[in-house]
Short mmCIF file of C-alpha atoms in Angstrom, two decimals:
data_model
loop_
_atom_site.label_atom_id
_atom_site.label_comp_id
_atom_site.label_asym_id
_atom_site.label_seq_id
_atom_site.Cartn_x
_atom_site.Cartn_y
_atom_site.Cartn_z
CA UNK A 1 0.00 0.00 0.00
CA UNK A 2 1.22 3.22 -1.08
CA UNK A 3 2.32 6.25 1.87
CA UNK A 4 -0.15 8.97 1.76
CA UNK A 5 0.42 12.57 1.68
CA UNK A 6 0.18 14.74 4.88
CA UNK A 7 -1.76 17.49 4.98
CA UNK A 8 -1.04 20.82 6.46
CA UNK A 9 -2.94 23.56 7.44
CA UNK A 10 -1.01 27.37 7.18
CA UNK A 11 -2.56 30.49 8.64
CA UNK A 12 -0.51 33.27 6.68
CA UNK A 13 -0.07 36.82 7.36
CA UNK A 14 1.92 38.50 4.98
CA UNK A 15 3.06 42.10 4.45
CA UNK A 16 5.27 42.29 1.60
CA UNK A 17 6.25 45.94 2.10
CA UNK A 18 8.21 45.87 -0.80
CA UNK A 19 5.39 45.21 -3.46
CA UNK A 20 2.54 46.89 -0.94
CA UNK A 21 0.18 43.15 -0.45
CA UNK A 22 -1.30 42.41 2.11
CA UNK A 23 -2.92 39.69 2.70
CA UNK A 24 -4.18 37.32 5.42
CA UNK A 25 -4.75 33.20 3.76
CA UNK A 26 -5.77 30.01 4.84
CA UNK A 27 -3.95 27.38 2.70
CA UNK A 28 -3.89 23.61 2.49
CA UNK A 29 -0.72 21.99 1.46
CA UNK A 30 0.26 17.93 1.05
CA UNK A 31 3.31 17.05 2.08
CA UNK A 32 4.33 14.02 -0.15
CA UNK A 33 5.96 11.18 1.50
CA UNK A 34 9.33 11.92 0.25
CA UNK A 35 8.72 15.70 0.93
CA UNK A 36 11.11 17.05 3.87
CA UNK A 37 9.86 19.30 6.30
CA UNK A 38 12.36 22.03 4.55
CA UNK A 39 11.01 21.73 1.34
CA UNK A 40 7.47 22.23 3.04
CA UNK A 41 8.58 25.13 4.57
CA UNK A 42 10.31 26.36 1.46
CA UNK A 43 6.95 26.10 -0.68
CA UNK A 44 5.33 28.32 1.51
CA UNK A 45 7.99 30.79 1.55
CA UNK A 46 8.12 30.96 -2.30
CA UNK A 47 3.74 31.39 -1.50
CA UNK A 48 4.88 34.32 0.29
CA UNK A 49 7.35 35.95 -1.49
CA UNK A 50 5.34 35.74 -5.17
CA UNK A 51 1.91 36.26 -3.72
CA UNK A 52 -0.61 37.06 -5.81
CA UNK A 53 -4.17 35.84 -6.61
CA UNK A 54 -4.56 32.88 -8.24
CA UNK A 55 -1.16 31.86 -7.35
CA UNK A 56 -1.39 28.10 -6.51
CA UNK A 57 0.31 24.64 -4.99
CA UNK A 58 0.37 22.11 -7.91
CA UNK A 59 0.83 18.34 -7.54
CA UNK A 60 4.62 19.14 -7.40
CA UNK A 61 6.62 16.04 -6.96
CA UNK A 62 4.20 13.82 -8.04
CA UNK A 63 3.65 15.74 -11.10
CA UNK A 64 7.47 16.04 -13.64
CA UNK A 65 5.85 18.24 -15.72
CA UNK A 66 4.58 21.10 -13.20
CA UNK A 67 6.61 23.34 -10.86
CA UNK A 68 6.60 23.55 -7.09
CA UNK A 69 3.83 26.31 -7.32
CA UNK A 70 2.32 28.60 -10.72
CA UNK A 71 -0.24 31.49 -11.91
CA UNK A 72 -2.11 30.36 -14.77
CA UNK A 73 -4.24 33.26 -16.26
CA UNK A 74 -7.71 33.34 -17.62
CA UNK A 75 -6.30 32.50 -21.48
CA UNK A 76 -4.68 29.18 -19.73
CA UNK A 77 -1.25 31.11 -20.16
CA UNK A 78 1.56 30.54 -17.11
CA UNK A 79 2.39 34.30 -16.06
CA UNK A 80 4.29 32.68 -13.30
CA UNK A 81 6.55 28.82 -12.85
CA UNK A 82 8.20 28.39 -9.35
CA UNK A 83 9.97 26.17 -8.99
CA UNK A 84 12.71 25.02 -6.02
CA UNK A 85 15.58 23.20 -5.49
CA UNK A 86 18.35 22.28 -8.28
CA UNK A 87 17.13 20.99 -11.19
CA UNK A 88 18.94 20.74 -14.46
CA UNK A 89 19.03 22.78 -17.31
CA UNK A 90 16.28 21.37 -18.98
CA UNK A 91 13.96 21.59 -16.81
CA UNK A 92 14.61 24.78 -16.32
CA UNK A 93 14.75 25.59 -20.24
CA UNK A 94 11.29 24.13 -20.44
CA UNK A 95 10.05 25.92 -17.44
CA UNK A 96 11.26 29.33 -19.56
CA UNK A 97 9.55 28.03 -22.59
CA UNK A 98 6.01 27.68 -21.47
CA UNK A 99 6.16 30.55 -18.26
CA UNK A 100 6.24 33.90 -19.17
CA UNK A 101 8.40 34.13 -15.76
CA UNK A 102 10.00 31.90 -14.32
CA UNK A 103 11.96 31.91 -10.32
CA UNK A 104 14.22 29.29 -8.71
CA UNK A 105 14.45 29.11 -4.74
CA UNK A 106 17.93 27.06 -4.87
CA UNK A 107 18.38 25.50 -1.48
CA UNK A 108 20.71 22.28 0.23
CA UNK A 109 23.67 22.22 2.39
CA UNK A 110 27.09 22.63 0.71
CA UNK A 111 25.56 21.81 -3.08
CA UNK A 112 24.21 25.36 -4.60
CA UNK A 113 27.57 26.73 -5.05
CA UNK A 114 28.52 23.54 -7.06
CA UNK A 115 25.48 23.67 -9.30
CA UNK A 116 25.65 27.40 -9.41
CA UNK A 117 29.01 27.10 -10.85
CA UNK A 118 28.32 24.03 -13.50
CA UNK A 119 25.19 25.60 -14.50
CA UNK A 120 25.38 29.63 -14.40
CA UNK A 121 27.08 29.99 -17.97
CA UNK A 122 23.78 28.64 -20.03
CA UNK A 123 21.34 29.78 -17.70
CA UNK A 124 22.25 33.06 -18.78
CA UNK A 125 20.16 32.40 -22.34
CA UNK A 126 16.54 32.48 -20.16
CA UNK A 127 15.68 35.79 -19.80
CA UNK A 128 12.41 35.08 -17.76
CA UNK A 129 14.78 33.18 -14.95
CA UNK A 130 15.24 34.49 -12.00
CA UNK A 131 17.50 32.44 -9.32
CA UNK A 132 17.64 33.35 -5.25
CA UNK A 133 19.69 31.26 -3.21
CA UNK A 134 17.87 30.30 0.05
CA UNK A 135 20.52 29.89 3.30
CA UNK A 136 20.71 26.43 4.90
CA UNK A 137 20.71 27.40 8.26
CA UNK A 138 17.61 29.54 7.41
CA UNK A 139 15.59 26.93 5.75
CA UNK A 140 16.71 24.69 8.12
CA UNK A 141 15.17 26.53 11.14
CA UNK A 142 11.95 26.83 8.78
CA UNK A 143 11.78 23.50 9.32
CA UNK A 144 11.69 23.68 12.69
CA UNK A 145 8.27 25.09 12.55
CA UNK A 146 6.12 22.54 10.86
CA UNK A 147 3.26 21.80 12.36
CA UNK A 148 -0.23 20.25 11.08
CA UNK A 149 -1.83 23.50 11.56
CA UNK A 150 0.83 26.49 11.57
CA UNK A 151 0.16 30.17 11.96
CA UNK A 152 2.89 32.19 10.26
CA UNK A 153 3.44 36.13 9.91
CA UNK A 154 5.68 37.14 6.86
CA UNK A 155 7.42 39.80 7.03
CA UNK A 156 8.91 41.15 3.53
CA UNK A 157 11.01 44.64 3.25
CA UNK A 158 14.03 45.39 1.43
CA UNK A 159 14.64 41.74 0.50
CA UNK A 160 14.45 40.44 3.49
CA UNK A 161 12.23 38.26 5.03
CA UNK A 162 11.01 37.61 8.39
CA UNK A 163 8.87 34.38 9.40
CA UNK A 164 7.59 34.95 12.54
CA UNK A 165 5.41 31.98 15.18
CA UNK A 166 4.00 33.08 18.77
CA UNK A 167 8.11 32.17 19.85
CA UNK A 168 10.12 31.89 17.12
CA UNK A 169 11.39 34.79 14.48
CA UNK A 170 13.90 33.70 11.77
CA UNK A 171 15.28 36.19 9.16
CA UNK A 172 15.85 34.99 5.65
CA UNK A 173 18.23 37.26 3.12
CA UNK A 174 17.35 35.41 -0.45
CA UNK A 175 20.36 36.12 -2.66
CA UNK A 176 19.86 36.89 -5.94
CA UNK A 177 21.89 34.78 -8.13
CA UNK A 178 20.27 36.65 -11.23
#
């Protein structure tokens, strides 16, 4: 019998000073089997920091030819393909093909600066790519927080970000790779 996903309930409040939303959101997320608590946490971050309506969770791992999250817009068009981790070039090319933007929340301990450097030269050719490198400490202590139900404030201003529980605050600095 196949593991069933997890599911998560996530009480956001976000103020992303730096693009002027606002918003408060009840989500639902499923946390595959082979999902870690990090990448959890990491989904909802990306949530946070592209927030905007109709922005949604896909099947993500279970699913090779979706990203982590997307906006699809009322012609069936992807404005917006999120997708995390480090994933090879082609996915990423194919990403840029069908999105008409496309971000990448690299994350892992001791492994981004080795992709980074094998795959910055041709990543170059996407013009709709953007790349932020996530801190493993950070994401780390993100983890830290899951919980089946989880109340989070986010915090956004200047590029930083600030996840906040009733007793636990943890700043994240995303770097832009480019």
């Amino acid at each position: 019998m196949a593991l069933k996903s997890t599911i998560m309930k996530a009480q956001l409040s976000l103020s992303d000073m730096d693009r002027h939303v606002y918003q408060d959101t009840n989500l639902t997320l499923a946390q595959h089997p082979s999902e870690t608590d990090q990448r959890l946490m990491i989904r909802l971050l990306a949530f946070a920091l592209n927030y905007c309506d109709g922005l949604e969770f896909t099947k993500g791992l279970s699913a090779d030819d979706e990203p982590e999250l997307w906006h699809v817009n009322y012609s069936e068009e992807v404005d917006l393909w999120i997708e995390l981790g480090l994933p090879d070039e082609k996915r990423l090319k194919k990403a840029c093909n069908k999105s008409k933007k496309v971000v990448l929340y690299t994350y892992g301990e001791n492994n981004q600066a080795i992709w980074w450097q094998k795959h910055q030269p041709k990543l170059y050719e996407f013009k709709n790519l953007s790349i932020f490198s996530l801190d493993y400490a950070a994401t780390q202590a993100l983890a830290d927080l899951v919980d089946r139900n989880i109340q989070l404030t986010v915090t956004i201003q200047d590029g930083e970000v600030w996840v906040n529980t009733d007793n636990t605050n943890i700043e994240i600095k995303p770097q832009q790779l480019m």
